């Protein structure tokens, strides 16, 4: 959302953003004038009061398109579009989970439903008419990789976190959830160190549950394997570049993935990747050598060990994935397709 808004503003579009008052994002949106923010919270899937506020804001600012990115916001945005009358609604679906049947009726005024991958699109056509569903893959800004001194950034990251410079480093990034497969990652680590004793591991991601029980479970499992000194736990990183520069292999152990932005970041950084064979990973990675079955820590460990022990295939896979990221998933392509969709919707209304 931030990348899309920045690019649209750079192309001369007027961008307005609704955020909850306690958000952590506004500082990343400093290219948007203060008066173009609407601070409010949507407390549930309907959010009638919030929807009316959004609708009045849309009317006041003469906004043409309202674009909702989070499922909780869909119905409220739909109601806001009805309140404002002259605005057209777009939503993006970022996850594989099926939408609820009532959305078929509650979101009848949606002009376009964007899926971030073809598998997500297959879910959306169960709710929306086929002609309203568009697949626009996420894109990332690849220019940041061009000016990065990878060797220096990687060395500095290792030094900062006391990771030996010659130790193989395997990393995984994602919200701490059972569905994301971090338990399998820890189990695989237990197998990896049997072949590569000096291997180190990084898990970057937050446990958003109230009691943080899954994070504690993962740490207990690491302790059972006697790997406390091999694991580094990090919260979510705004900039993954230093971590990826330090990594030898990036692992996505997820049981379900709609797209996988962290995978794409690793591809753009030229890292060798081992990913479970989810729909999202397969939509990004066209090389079977990078994929393993889901929920199979032994197969995951074997594949990681192969790339750690064989530099030439590891480097070759990383280079191939980097080229694929540049050709298929650049930010300009995502913005071009989204902008074209906006323009088409507005033109149809006139």
GROMACS .gro file of C-alpha atoms in nm:
model
  350
    1UNK     CA    1   0.000   0.000   0.000
    2UNK     CA    2   0.281   0.241   0.086
    3UNK     CA    3   0.469   0.168  -0.236
    4UNK     CA    4   0.154   0.203  -0.444
    5UNK     CA    5   0.058   0.533  -0.282
    6UNK     CA    6   0.407   0.676  -0.322
    7UNK     CA    7   0.418   0.584  -0.690
    8UNK     CA    8   0.070   0.719  -0.761
    9UNK     CA    9   0.153   1.047  -0.586
   10UNK     CA   10   0.471   1.065  -0.792
   11UNK     CA   11   0.262   1.032  -1.107
   12UNK     CA   12   0.048   1.330  -1.011
   13UNK     CA   13  -0.254   1.158  -0.857
   14UNK     CA   14  -0.413   1.298  -0.542
   15UNK     CA   15  -0.376   1.034  -0.271
   16UNK     CA   16  -0.578   1.026   0.052
   17UNK     CA   17  -0.520   0.768   0.326
   18UNK     CA   18  -0.738   0.639   0.609
   19UNK     CA   19  -0.542   0.503   0.906
   20UNK     CA   20  -0.627   0.421   1.264
   21UNK     CA   21  -0.508   0.691   1.510
   22UNK     CA   22  -0.261   0.449   1.674
   23UNK     CA   23  -0.104   0.343   1.344
   24UNK     CA   24   0.269   0.283   1.304
   25UNK     CA   25   0.266   0.366   0.934
   26UNK     CA   26   0.217   0.738   0.889
   27UNK     CA   27   0.586   0.820   0.909
   28UNK     CA   28   0.636   0.602   0.600
   29UNK     CA   29   0.379   0.814   0.419
   30UNK     CA   30   0.553   1.149   0.459
   31UNK     CA   31   0.496   1.223   0.090
   32UNK     CA   32   0.125   1.276   0.167
   33UNK     CA   33   0.014   1.611   0.310
   34UNK     CA   34  -0.121   1.605   0.665
   35UNK     CA   35  -0.467   1.723   0.561
   36UNK     CA   36  -0.504   1.422   0.332
   37UNK     CA   37  -0.511   1.174   0.620
   38UNK     CA   38  -0.830   1.052   0.784
   39UNK     CA   39  -0.764   0.905   1.128
   40UNK     CA   40  -1.029   0.657   1.239
   41UNK     CA   41  -1.067   0.294   1.346
   42UNK     CA   42  -1.287   0.022   1.201
   43UNK     CA   43  -1.371  -0.193   1.501
   44UNK     CA   44  -1.545  -0.479   1.320
   45UNK     CA   45  -1.642  -0.603   0.975
   46UNK     CA   46  -1.932  -0.358   0.945
   47UNK     CA   47  -1.806  -0.040   1.115
   48UNK     CA   48  -2.114   0.168   1.034
   49UNK     CA   49  -1.999   0.480   1.219
   50UNK     CA   50  -1.655   0.465   1.057
   51UNK     CA   51  -1.810   0.399   0.717
   52UNK     CA   52  -2.019   0.716   0.741
   53UNK     CA   53  -1.711   0.919   0.837
   54UNK     CA   54  -1.522   0.779   0.540
   55UNK     CA   55  -1.817   0.853   0.313
   56UNK     CA   56  -1.836   1.216   0.426
   57UNK     CA   57  -1.458   1.251   0.379
   58UNK     CA   58  -1.486   1.108   0.027
   59UNK     CA   59  -1.762   1.357  -0.062
   60UNK     CA   60  -1.571   1.649   0.085
   61UNK     CA   61  -1.250   1.568  -0.105
   62UNK     CA   62  -1.428   1.456  -0.427
   63UNK     CA   63  -1.242   1.125  -0.428
   64UNK     CA   64  -1.293   0.899  -0.731
   65UNK     CA   65  -1.166   0.562  -0.605
   66UNK     CA   66  -1.171   0.399  -0.261
   67UNK     CA   67  -0.932   0.102  -0.239
   68UNK     CA   68  -0.955  -0.135   0.060
   69UNK     CA   69  -0.667  -0.372   0.135
   70UNK     CA   70  -0.772  -0.551   0.455
   71UNK     CA   71  -1.071  -0.786   0.488
   72UNK     CA   72  -1.198  -0.610   0.800
   73UNK     CA   73  -1.227  -0.290   0.595
   74UNK     CA   74  -1.414  -0.430   0.294
   75UNK     CA   75  -1.772  -0.390   0.417
   76UNK     CA   76  -1.709  -0.053   0.580
   77UNK     CA   77  -1.551   0.072   0.256
   78UNK     CA   78  -1.847  -0.063   0.060
   79UNK     CA   79  -2.091   0.122   0.285
   80UNK     CA   80  -1.877   0.438   0.260
   81UNK     CA   81  -1.895   0.414  -0.119
   82UNK     CA   82  -2.275   0.396  -0.099
   83UNK     CA   83  -2.284   0.695   0.136
   84UNK     CA   84  -2.063   0.903  -0.095
   85UNK     CA   85  -2.245   0.781  -0.409
   86UNK     CA   86  -2.002   0.906  -0.673
   87UNK     CA   87  -1.698   0.703  -0.561
   88UNK     CA   88  -1.604   0.363  -0.707
   89UNK     CA   89  -1.475   0.084  -0.486
   90UNK     CA   90  -1.179  -0.149  -0.545
   91UNK     CA   91  -1.049  -0.411  -0.305
   92UNK     CA   92  -0.734  -0.619  -0.297
   93UNK     CA   93  -0.727  -0.968  -0.152
   94UNK     CA   94  -0.384  -1.053  -0.013
   95UNK     CA   95  -0.459  -1.393   0.145
   96UNK     CA   96  -0.578  -1.736   0.036
   97UNK     CA   97  -0.853  -1.775   0.297
   98UNK     CA   98  -1.200  -1.798   0.137
   99UNK     CA   99  -1.422  -1.496   0.179
  100UNK     CA  100  -1.756  -1.538   0.356
  101UNK     CA  101  -2.071  -1.610   0.152
  102UNK     CA  102  -2.241  -1.290   0.276
  103UNK     CA  103  -1.968  -1.089   0.098
  104UNK     CA  104  -2.134  -1.186  -0.230
  105UNK     CA  105  -2.424  -0.961  -0.135
  106UNK     CA  106  -2.255  -0.709   0.096
  107UNK     CA  107  -1.996  -0.616  -0.167
  108UNK     CA  108  -2.215  -0.598  -0.476
  109UNK     CA  109  -2.099  -0.242  -0.543
  110UNK     CA  110  -1.733  -0.344  -0.582
  111UNK     CA  111  -1.609  -0.243  -0.928
  112UNK     CA  112  -1.297  -0.461  -0.923
  113UNK     CA  113  -1.154  -0.725  -0.689
  114UNK     CA  114  -0.778  -0.752  -0.724
  115UNK     CA  115  -0.606  -1.083  -0.645
  116UNK     CA  116  -0.232  -1.079  -0.574
  117UNK     CA  117  -0.188  -1.419  -0.741
  118UNK     CA  118  -0.388  -1.655  -0.967
  119UNK     CA  119  -0.475  -1.891  -0.677
  120UNK     CA  120  -0.622  -1.595  -0.486
  121UNK     CA  121  -0.813  -1.504  -0.801
  122UNK     CA  122  -0.969  -1.851  -0.805
  123UNK     CA  123  -1.103  -1.781  -0.456
  124UNK     CA  124  -1.241  -1.442  -0.558
  125UNK     CA  125  -1.448  -1.572  -0.851
  126UNK     CA  126  -1.652  -1.766  -0.595
  127UNK     CA  127  -1.772  -1.430  -0.463
  128UNK     CA  128  -1.751  -1.185  -0.753
  129UNK     CA  129  -1.843  -1.208  -1.122
  130UNK     CA  130  -1.544  -1.325  -1.324
  131UNK     CA  131  -1.524  -0.997  -1.516
  132UNK     CA  132  -1.468  -0.806  -1.191
  133UNK     CA  133  -1.171  -1.016  -1.078
  134UNK     CA  134  -0.826  -0.894  -1.183
  135UNK     CA  135  -0.491  -1.054  -1.099
  136UNK     CA  136  -0.227  -0.792  -1.024
  137UNK     CA  137   0.076  -0.944  -0.857
  138UNK     CA  138   0.250  -0.750  -0.584
  139UNK     CA  139   0.562  -0.568  -0.692
  140UNK     CA  140   0.865  -0.442  -0.504
  141UNK     CA  141   1.107  -0.158  -0.561
  142UNK     CA  142   1.418  -0.325  -0.699
  143UNK     CA  143   1.623  -0.006  -0.721
  144UNK     CA  144   1.730  -0.033  -0.359
  145UNK     CA  145   1.926  -0.347  -0.436
  146UNK     CA  146   2.134  -0.173  -0.702
  147UNK     CA  147   2.319   0.062  -0.468
  148UNK     CA  148   2.359  -0.183  -0.181
  149UNK     CA  149   2.703  -0.314  -0.094
  150UNK     CA  150   2.582  -0.666  -0.013
  151UNK     CA  151   2.909  -0.793   0.125
  152UNK     CA  152   2.949  -0.499   0.361
  153UNK     CA  153   2.582  -0.500   0.469
  154UNK     CA  154   2.596  -0.873   0.535
  155UNK     CA  155   2.918  -0.844   0.734
  156UNK     CA  156   2.781  -0.560   0.944
  157UNK     CA  157   2.463  -0.755   1.019
  158UNK     CA  158   2.661  -1.059   1.130
  159UNK     CA  159   2.893  -0.849   1.342
  160UNK     CA  160   2.603  -0.666   1.506
  161UNK     CA  161   2.441  -0.994   1.605
  162UNK     CA  162   2.758  -1.188   1.688
  163UNK     CA  163   2.720  -1.434   1.401
  164UNK     CA  164   3.058  -1.570   1.283
  165UNK     CA  165   3.145  -1.451   0.936
  166UNK     CA  166   3.215  -1.803   0.810
  167UNK     CA  167   2.909  -1.970   0.967
  168UNK     CA  168   2.635  -2.078   0.723
  169UNK     CA  169   2.327  -1.866   0.788
  170UNK     CA  170   1.969  -1.975   0.718
  171UNK     CA  171   1.688  -1.721   0.765
  172UNK     CA  172   1.310  -1.719   0.764
  173UNK     CA  173   1.079  -1.416   0.771
  174UNK     CA  174   0.709  -1.402   0.851
  175UNK     CA  175   0.448  -1.345   1.118
  176UNK     CA  176   0.482  -1.609   1.390
  177UNK     CA  177   0.185  -1.835   1.326
  178UNK     CA  178   0.148  -2.215   1.308
  179UNK     CA  179   0.027  -2.168   0.949
  180UNK     CA  180   0.356  -2.002   0.858
  181UNK     CA  181   0.547  -2.320   0.940
  182UNK     CA  182   0.808  -2.190   1.184
  183UNK     CA  183   0.767  -2.509   1.388
  184UNK     CA  184   0.881  -2.707   1.082
  185UNK     CA  185   1.171  -2.463   1.042
  186UNK     CA  186   1.292  -2.537   1.395
  187UNK     CA  187   1.252  -2.913   1.341
  188UNK     CA  188   1.449  -2.883   1.016
  189UNK     CA  189   1.721  -2.688   1.200
  190UNK     CA  190   1.760  -2.985   1.435
  191UNK     CA  191   1.838  -3.201   1.131
  192UNK     CA  192   2.059  -2.945   0.958
  193UNK     CA  193   2.301  -2.911   1.249
  194UNK     CA  194   2.363  -3.287   1.238
  195UNK     CA  195   2.532  -3.235   0.900
  196UNK     CA  196   2.645  -2.872   0.939
  197UNK     CA  197   2.720  -2.818   1.310
  198UNK     CA  198   2.823  -2.452   1.281
  199UNK     CA  199   2.502  -2.343   1.102
  200UNK     CA  200   2.315  -2.043   1.242
  201UNK     CA  201   1.946  -1.952   1.206
  202UNK     CA  202   1.745  -1.629   1.213
  203UNK     CA  203   1.368  -1.607   1.258
  204UNK     CA  204   1.230  -1.258   1.190
  205UNK     CA  205   0.866  -1.191   1.267
  206UNK     CA  206   0.621  -1.092   1.537
  207UNK     CA  207   0.372  -1.300   1.729
  208UNK     CA  208   0.063  -1.078   1.727
  209UNK     CA  209  -0.136  -1.297   1.964
  210UNK     CA  210  -0.219  -1.151   2.304
  211UNK     CA  211  -0.018  -1.403   2.508
  212UNK     CA  212   0.266  -1.461   2.254
  213UNK     CA  213   0.226  -1.834   2.318
  214UNK     CA  214   0.350  -1.952   1.978
  215UNK     CA  215   0.674  -1.758   2.009
  216UNK     CA  216   0.730  -1.918   2.350
  217UNK     CA  217   0.654  -2.261   2.208
  218UNK     CA  218   0.909  -2.214   1.930
  219UNK     CA  219   1.175  -2.101   2.177
  220UNK     CA  220   1.103  -2.403   2.399
  221UNK     CA  221   1.144  -2.631   2.099
  222UNK     CA  222   1.476  -2.467   2.014
  223UNK     CA  223   1.588  -2.524   2.372
  224UNK     CA  224   1.488  -2.892   2.357
  225UNK     CA  225   1.720  -2.932   2.056
  226UNK     CA  226   1.997  -2.749   2.242
  227UNK     CA  227   2.011  -2.480   1.975
  228UNK     CA  228   1.963  -2.168   2.186
  229UNK     CA  229   2.301  -2.030   2.084
  230UNK     CA  230   2.233  -2.097   1.714
  231UNK     CA  231   1.905  -1.904   1.688
  232UNK     CA  232   1.851  -1.530   1.661
  233UNK     CA  233   1.496  -1.400   1.711
  234UNK     CA  234   1.406  -1.064   1.559
  235UNK     CA  235   1.085  -0.865   1.542
  236UNK     CA  236   0.962  -0.749   1.205
  237UNK     CA  237   1.227  -0.555   1.013
  238UNK     CA  238   1.137  -0.247   0.809
  239UNK     CA  239   1.440  -0.312   0.591
  240UNK     CA  240   1.525  -0.675   0.517
  241UNK     CA  241   1.828  -0.590   0.303
  242UNK     CA  242   2.101  -0.637   0.571
  243UNK     CA  243   1.950  -0.966   0.690
  244UNK     CA  244   1.917  -1.102   0.337
  245UNK     CA  245   2.268  -0.985   0.248
  246UNK     CA  246   2.400  -1.186   0.542
  247UNK     CA  247   2.198  -1.499   0.456
  248UNK     CA  248   2.318  -1.800   0.261
  249UNK     CA  249   1.974  -1.959   0.223
  250UNK     CA  250   1.627  -1.812   0.273
  251UNK     CA  251   1.354  -2.052   0.386
  252UNK     CA  252   0.977  -2.015   0.354
  253UNK     CA  253   0.827  -2.309   0.548
  254UNK     CA  254   0.464  -2.193   0.519
  255UNK     CA  255   0.164  -2.428   0.498
  256UNK     CA  256  -0.031  -2.168   0.299
  257UNK     CA  257   0.090  -1.865   0.106
  258UNK     CA  258  -0.112  -1.634  -0.115
  259UNK     CA  259   0.186  -1.454  -0.264
  260UNK     CA  260   0.487  -1.425  -0.035
  261UNK     CA  261   0.640  -1.077  -0.029
  262UNK     CA  262   0.926  -1.201   0.190
  263UNK     CA  263   1.004  -1.463  -0.076
  264UNK     CA  264   1.006  -1.189  -0.338
  265UNK     CA  265   1.240  -0.977  -0.124
  266UNK     CA  266   1.478  -1.274  -0.101
  267UNK     CA  267   1.456  -1.327  -0.476
  268UNK     CA  268   1.538  -0.962  -0.542
  269UNK     CA  269   1.839  -0.994  -0.310
  270UNK     CA  270   1.969  -1.289  -0.513
  271UNK     CA  271   1.942  -1.541  -0.228
  272UNK     CA  272   1.900  -1.912  -0.281
  273UNK     CA  273   1.552  -2.004  -0.158
  274UNK     CA  274   1.399  -2.320  -0.021
  275UNK     CA  275   1.019  -2.285  -0.003
  276UNK     CA  276   0.735  -2.521   0.068
  277UNK     CA  277   0.522  -2.593  -0.238
  278UNK     CA  278   0.237  -2.352  -0.163
  279UNK     CA  279   0.029  -2.186  -0.432
  280UNK     CA  280   0.189  -1.853  -0.352
  281UNK     CA  281   0.545  -1.981  -0.365
  282UNK     CA  282   0.479  -2.160  -0.693
  283UNK     CA  283   0.338  -1.841  -0.846
  284UNK     CA  284   0.671  -1.671  -0.767
  285UNK     CA  285   0.926  -1.948  -0.813
  286UNK     CA  286   0.947  -2.128  -1.145
  287UNK     CA  287   1.235  -2.357  -1.041
  288UNK     CA  288   1.139  -2.693  -0.889
  289UNK     CA  289   1.483  -2.713  -0.726
  290UNK     CA  290   1.372  -2.449  -0.478
  291UNK     CA  291   1.051  -2.624  -0.368
  292UNK     CA  292   0.986  -2.895  -0.108
  293UNK     CA  293   0.664  -3.060   0.020
  294UNK     CA  294   0.470  -2.881   0.292
  295UNK     CA  295   0.491  -3.007   0.651
  296UNK     CA  296   0.802  -3.215   0.580
  297UNK     CA  297   1.089  -3.086   0.797
  298UNK     CA  298   1.320  -3.370   0.688
  299UNK     CA  299   1.284  -3.280   0.319
  300UNK     CA  300   1.325  -2.913   0.408
  301UNK     CA  301   1.645  -2.985   0.597
  302UNK     CA  302   1.786  -3.201   0.317
  303UNK     CA  303   1.729  -2.929   0.056
  304UNK     CA  304   1.882  -2.659   0.277
  305UNK     CA  305   2.186  -2.877   0.344
  306UNK     CA  306   2.231  -2.938  -0.029
  307UNK     CA  307   2.255  -2.566  -0.099
  308UNK     CA  308   2.474  -2.494   0.201
  309UNK     CA  309   2.716  -2.769   0.098
  310UNK     CA  310   2.721  -2.681  -0.273
  311UNK     CA  311   2.812  -2.321  -0.348
  312UNK     CA  312   2.781  -2.331  -0.727
  313UNK     CA  313   2.415  -2.449  -0.737
  314UNK     CA  314   2.335  -2.206  -0.453
  315UNK     CA  315   2.477  -1.908  -0.641
  316UNK     CA  316   2.316  -2.018  -0.967
  317UNK     CA  317   1.971  -2.051  -0.808
  318UNK     CA  318   2.003  -1.710  -0.642
  319UNK     CA  319   2.099  -1.545  -0.971
  320UNK     CA  320   1.810  -1.712  -1.154
  321UNK     CA  321   1.556  -1.602  -0.893
  322UNK     CA  322   1.692  -1.246  -0.892
  323UNK     CA  323   1.646  -1.223  -1.267
  324UNK     CA  324   1.292  -1.361  -1.237
  325UNK     CA  325   1.207  -1.099  -0.973
  326UNK     CA  326   1.333  -0.818  -1.196
  327UNK     CA  327   1.146  -0.942  -1.503
  328UNK     CA  328   0.812  -1.032  -1.346
  329UNK     CA  329   0.764  -0.847  -1.019
  330UNK     CA  330   0.897  -0.494  -1.044
  331UNK     CA  331   0.706  -0.217  -0.869
  332UNK     CA  332   0.648  -0.022  -1.192
  333UNK     CA  333   0.455  -0.314  -1.340
  334UNK     CA  334   0.225  -0.337  -1.037
  335UNK     CA  335   0.163   0.039  -1.038
  336UNK     CA  336   0.105   0.048  -1.415
  337UNK     CA  337  -0.159  -0.223  -1.394
  338UNK     CA  338  -0.331  -0.071  -1.090
  339UNK     CA  339  -0.331   0.278  -1.239
  340UNK     CA  340  -0.474   0.144  -1.565
  341UNK     CA  341  -0.752  -0.028  -1.373
  342UNK     CA  342  -0.836   0.293  -1.183
  343UNK     CA  343  -0.849   0.492  -1.507
  344UNK     CA  344  -1.071   0.234  -1.675
  345UNK     CA  345  -1.315   0.230  -1.382
  346UNK     CA  346  -1.338   0.610  -1.375
  347UNK     CA  347  -1.384   0.627  -1.752
  348UNK     CA  348  -1.672   0.378  -1.736
  349UNK     CA  349  -1.850   0.597  -1.484
  350UNK     CA  350  -1.849   0.902  -1.711
   0.00000   0.00000   0.00000
